[in-house]
CSV table of C-alpha atoms and ligand atoms in Angstrom, one decimal:
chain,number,residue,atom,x,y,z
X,11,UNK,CA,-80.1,44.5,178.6
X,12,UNK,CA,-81.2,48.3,178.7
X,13,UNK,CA,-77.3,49.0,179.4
X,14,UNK,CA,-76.6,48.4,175.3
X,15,UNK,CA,-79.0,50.4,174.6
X,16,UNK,CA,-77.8,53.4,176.0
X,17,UNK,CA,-76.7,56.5,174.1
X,18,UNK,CA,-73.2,57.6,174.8
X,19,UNK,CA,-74.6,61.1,174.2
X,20,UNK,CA,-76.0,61.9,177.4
X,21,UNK,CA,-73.6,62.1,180.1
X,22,UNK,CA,-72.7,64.6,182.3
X,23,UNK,CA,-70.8,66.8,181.5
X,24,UNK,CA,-72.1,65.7,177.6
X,25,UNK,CA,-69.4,63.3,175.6
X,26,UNK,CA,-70.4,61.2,172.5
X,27,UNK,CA,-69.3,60.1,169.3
X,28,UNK,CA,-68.0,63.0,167.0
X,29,UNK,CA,-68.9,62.1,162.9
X,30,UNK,CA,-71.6,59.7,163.3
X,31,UNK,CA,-69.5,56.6,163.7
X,32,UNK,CA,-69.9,54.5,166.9
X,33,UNK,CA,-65.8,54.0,166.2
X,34,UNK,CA,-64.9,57.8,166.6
X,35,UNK,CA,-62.8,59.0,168.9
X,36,UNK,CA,-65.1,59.8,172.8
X,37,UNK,CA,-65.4,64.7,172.3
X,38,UNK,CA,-66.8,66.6,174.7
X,39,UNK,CA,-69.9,67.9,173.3
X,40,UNK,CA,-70.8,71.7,173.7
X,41,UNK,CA,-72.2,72.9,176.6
X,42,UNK,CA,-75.1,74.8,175.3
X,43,UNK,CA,-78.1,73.2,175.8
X,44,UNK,CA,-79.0,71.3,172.7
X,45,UNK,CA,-76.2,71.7,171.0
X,46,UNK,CA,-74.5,68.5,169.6
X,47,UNK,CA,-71.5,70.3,167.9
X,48,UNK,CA,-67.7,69.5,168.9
X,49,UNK,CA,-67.5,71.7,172.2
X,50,UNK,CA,-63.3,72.5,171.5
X,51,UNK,CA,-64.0,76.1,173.0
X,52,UNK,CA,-63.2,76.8,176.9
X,53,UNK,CA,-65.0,80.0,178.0
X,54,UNK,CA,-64.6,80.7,181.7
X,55,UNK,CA,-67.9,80.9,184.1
X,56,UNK,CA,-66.6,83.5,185.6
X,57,UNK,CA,-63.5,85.9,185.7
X,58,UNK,CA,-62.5,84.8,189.1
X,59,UNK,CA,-63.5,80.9,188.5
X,60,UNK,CA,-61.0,78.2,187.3
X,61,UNK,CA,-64.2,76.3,185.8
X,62,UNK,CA,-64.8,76.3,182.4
X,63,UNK,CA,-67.3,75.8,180.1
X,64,UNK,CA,-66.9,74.4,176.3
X,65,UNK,CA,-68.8,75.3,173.5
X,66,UNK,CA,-68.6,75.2,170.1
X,67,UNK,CA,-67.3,78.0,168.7
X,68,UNK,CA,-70.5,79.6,167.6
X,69,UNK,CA,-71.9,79.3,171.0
X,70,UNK,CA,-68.2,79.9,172.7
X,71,UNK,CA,-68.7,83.6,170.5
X,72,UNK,CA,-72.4,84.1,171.7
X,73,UNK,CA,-71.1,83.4,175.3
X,74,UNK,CA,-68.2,86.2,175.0
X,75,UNK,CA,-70.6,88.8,173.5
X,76,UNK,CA,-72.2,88.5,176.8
X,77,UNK,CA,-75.1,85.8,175.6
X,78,UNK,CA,-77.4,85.7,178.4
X,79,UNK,CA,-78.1,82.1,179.3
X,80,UNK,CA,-81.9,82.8,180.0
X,81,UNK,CA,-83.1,85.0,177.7
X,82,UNK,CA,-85.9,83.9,175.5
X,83,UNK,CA,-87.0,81.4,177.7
X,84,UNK,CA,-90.0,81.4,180.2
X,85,UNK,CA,-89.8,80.4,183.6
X,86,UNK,CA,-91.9,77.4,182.1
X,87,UNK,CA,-89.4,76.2,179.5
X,88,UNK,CA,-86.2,76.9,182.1
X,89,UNK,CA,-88.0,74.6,184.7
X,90,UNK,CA,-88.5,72.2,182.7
X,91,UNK,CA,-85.0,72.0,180.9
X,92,UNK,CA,-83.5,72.2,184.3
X,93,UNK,CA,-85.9,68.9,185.3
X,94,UNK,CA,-84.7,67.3,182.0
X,95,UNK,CA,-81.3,67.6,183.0
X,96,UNK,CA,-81.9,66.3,186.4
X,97,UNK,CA,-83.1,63.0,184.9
X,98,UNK,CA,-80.5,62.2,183.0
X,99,UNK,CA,-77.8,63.2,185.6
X,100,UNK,CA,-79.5,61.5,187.8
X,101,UNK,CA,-78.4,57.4,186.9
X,102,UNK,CA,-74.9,59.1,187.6
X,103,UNK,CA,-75.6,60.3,190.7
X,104,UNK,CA,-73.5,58.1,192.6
X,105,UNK,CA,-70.5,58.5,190.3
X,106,UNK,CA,-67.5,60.3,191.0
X,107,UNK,CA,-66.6,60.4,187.1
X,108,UNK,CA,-69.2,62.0,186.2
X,109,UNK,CA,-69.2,64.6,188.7
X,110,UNK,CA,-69.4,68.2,187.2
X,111,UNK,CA,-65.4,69.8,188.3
X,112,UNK,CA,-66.3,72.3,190.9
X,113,UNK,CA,-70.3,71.5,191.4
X,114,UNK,CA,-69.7,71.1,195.0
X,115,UNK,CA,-71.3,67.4,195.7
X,116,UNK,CA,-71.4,67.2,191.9
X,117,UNK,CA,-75.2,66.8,192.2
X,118,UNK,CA,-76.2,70.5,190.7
X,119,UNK,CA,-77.1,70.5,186.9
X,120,UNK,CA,-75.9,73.0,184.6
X,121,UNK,CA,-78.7,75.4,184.5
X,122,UNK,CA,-78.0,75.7,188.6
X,123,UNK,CA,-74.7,76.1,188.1
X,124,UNK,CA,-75.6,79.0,185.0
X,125,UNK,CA,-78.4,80.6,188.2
X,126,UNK,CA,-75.2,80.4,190.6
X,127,UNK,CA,-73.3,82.3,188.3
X,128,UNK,CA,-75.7,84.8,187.4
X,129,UNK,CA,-76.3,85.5,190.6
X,130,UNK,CA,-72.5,85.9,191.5
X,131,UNK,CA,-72.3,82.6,193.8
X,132,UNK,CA,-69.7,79.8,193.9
X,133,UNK,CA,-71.0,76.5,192.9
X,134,UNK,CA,-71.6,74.8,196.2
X,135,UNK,CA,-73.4,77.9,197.6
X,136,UNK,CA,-75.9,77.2,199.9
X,137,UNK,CA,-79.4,78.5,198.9
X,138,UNK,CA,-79.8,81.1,201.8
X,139,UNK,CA,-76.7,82.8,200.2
X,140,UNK,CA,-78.8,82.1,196.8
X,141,UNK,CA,-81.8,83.9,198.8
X,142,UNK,CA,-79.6,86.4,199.6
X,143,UNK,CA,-78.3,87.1,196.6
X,144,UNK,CA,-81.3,87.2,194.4
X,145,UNK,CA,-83.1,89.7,196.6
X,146,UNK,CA,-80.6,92.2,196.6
X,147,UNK,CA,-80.2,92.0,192.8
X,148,UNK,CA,-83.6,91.7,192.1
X,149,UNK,CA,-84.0,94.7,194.4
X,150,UNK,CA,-81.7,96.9,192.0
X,151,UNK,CA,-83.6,96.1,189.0
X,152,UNK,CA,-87.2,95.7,190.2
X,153,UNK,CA,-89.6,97.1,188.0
X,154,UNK,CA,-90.9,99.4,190.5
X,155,UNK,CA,-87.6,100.9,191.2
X,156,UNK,CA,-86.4,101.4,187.1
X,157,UNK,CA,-89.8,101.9,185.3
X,158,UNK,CA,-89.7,102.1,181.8
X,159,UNK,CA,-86.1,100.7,181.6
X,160,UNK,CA,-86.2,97.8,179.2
X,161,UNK,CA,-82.6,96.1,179.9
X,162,UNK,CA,-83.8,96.5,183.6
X,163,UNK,CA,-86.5,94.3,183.1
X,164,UNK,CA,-84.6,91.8,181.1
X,165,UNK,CA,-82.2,91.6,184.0
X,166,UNK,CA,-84.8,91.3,186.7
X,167,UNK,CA,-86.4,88.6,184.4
X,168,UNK,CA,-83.4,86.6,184.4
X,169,UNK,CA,-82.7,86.9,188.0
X,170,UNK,CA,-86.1,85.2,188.9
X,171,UNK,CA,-85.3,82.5,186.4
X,172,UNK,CA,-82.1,81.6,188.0
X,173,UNK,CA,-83.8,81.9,191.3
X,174,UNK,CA,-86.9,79.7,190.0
X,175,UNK,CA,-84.2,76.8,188.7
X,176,UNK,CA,-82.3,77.2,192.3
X,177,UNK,CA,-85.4,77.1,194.3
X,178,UNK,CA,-86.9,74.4,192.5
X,179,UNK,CA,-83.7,72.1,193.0
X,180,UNK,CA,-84.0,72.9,196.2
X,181,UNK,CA,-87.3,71.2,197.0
X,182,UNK,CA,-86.2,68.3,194.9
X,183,UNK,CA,-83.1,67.9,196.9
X,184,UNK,CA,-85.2,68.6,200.4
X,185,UNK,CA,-87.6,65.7,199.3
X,186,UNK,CA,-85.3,63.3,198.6
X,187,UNK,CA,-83.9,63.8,202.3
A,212,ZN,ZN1,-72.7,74.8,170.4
């Protein structure tokens, strides 16, 4: 059966066994990508948003220092996290428990749900307010309008990220029908 064989280390949001034994007590993992440390730390997504995230507390500190979620990686690397993720939420599509609180349909990963936020949506926006939103922010930070400006760039960098992982789960979403 391919059910035992299972990890209980990749469900959505991320729980598993904390210590190594198969006996410990069922944490919530941290939410950074990657991470597989005891996530014990709420940090809000937003300041007007009841969601939370929870991170460990090295990645609960990077968050609050105003860590941006996107930097460092190419649009590359972010599409094909956000794919990864897609996978494995995807055998818990159809289950409400697994839903992420405040996803909408429960159906967006967290790197859409990180895009949303960076772009100032709720999590069940539709993608013409995503559209919307990225084009008026992008327009504040283009290049062309703030040449020379380094944390400009990085902004506008990480707004066509979050619109590449939006825009990308849109076409998944549209195939499927
Ligand atoms: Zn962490």
């Amino acid at each position: 059966m391919s059910r035992s064989r299972r990890s209980d280390n990749w469900g959505f949001p991320r729980w598993g066994g904390y210590g190594g034994s198969r006996e410990a007590a069922q944490v919530r993992l941290c939410d950074r990508a990657g991470c597989t440390d005891r996530g014990d730390c709420p940090a809000p997504k937003s300041p007007n948003s009841p969601d939370r995230w929870y991170f460990c507390q090295r990645h609960a500190a990077e968050y609050n220092s105003g860590w941006d979620y996107f930097a460092g990686l190419d649009a590359e690397e972010a599409a094909e996290r956000e794919a990864a993720e897609r996978q494995t939420h995807e055998g818990f599509r159809e289950s409400a428990h697994y839903a992420w609180a405040g996803s909408g349909d429960g159906t967006r990963s967290r790197d859409e749900l990180r895009a949303l936020d960076l772009l100032g949506l709720e999590p069940d926006a539709e993608f013409d307010a995503v559209r919307k939103a990225w084009r008026a922010k992008a327009k504040e930070v283009h290049p062309d309008v703030r040449p020379g400006d380094a944390e400009a760039a990085k902004a506008f960098q990480a707004l066509q990220l979050a619109y590449e992982v939006l825009r990308a789960a849109e076409e998944r979403r549209e195939w499927r029908g």
